[in-house]
Amino acid sequence: MQVTEHLHAVKIPFTIPLSPGKSLDRFVYAFICMADTITLIDSGVAGADSVIVNAIRQHGRDPSDISGLTLSHSHPDHLGAARAIKNTTNCRIWAHASERLWIEDTRQQCQDRPVPGFQQLVDGPVPVDRLLRDGEILELGRDLSCQVLHTPGHSAGSISLLFAGDKTLFTGDALPLPGDLPIYENIVDSIASIRKLQGIDGMQVLLSSWEPPLIGQKKIQERMAAAIAYLEKIHNAVLATASGNNLDMMELTRQVVDKLGLPPAAVNPLVA
């Protein structure tokens, strides 16, 4: 799906196995930045490289034009196909320093954050060629650049990307989707990051990993406000449930998920 002159969205469906006979259907968006060279934003899960390559070819370009892959963070649905893409194109991998360990050591990530089906979702580790810093400008080819914005909370090294020339903002997983799985590492950082994004004027296109591209400044601001409200709702549910109770983590998760009206599949170690 072409979103702007330079940016294309690719929807990648995948399945998280929860237990024998039980799974959770999910999807994630990766993005293709087309200039005289091609830069990818995130890679989806293992096997998504074929989906991305097909999308590039449908636009009359060759996958060998891929020169860079920017990872918004290290989680499986963003990192999964990075190794395959790197092996095929020898592109450079870019990410924030706080995500480097889990990108370059996926065994460590699986141990630290045991996502169900991790091994099926991630091809394996990949070396990071360039560490990104808040505020720096990435030159992505002739007449195309973006600014790196460090937006921690969902993870410590999560980044967003501001394409000022296209009036487009890529937020990765920084904006939780109301009614979806509540996954973040630090609620204070999450809300601060969204407020930072709210301060950017003139954006007409929002690219989020969890939903189709959103068009219009008013809709974008409403979406960001809804993300903050959802985080506050989750946090209040956690505090109300935990107060005065001696609950183990999975029981706490079960009761919070029930209060939030989420499906039973949300009661899993990742959400906990």
Short mmCIF file of N, CA, C and O in Angstrom, two decimals, residues 20 241 251:
data_model
loop_
_atom_site.label_atom_id
_atom_site.label_comp_id
_atom_site.label_asym_id
_atom_site.label_seq_id
_atom_site.Cartn_x
_atom_site.Cartn_y
_atom_site.Cartn_z
N PRO A 20 -0.89 -26.06 23.06
CA PRO A 20 -1.37 -27.01 22.04
C PRO A 20 -2.84 -26.75 21.69
O PRO A 20 -3.71 -26.73 22.56
N THR A 241 -6.44 -3.54 41.43
CA THR A 241 -6.46 -4.99 41.63
C THR A 241 -5.40 -5.42 42.65
O THR A 241 -5.64 -6.30 43.48
N GLU A 251 -2.32 -14.41 38.36
CA GLU A 251 -3.65 -14.10 38.88
C GLU A 251 -3.94 -12.60 38.78
O GLU A 251 -5.06 -12.19 38.45
#
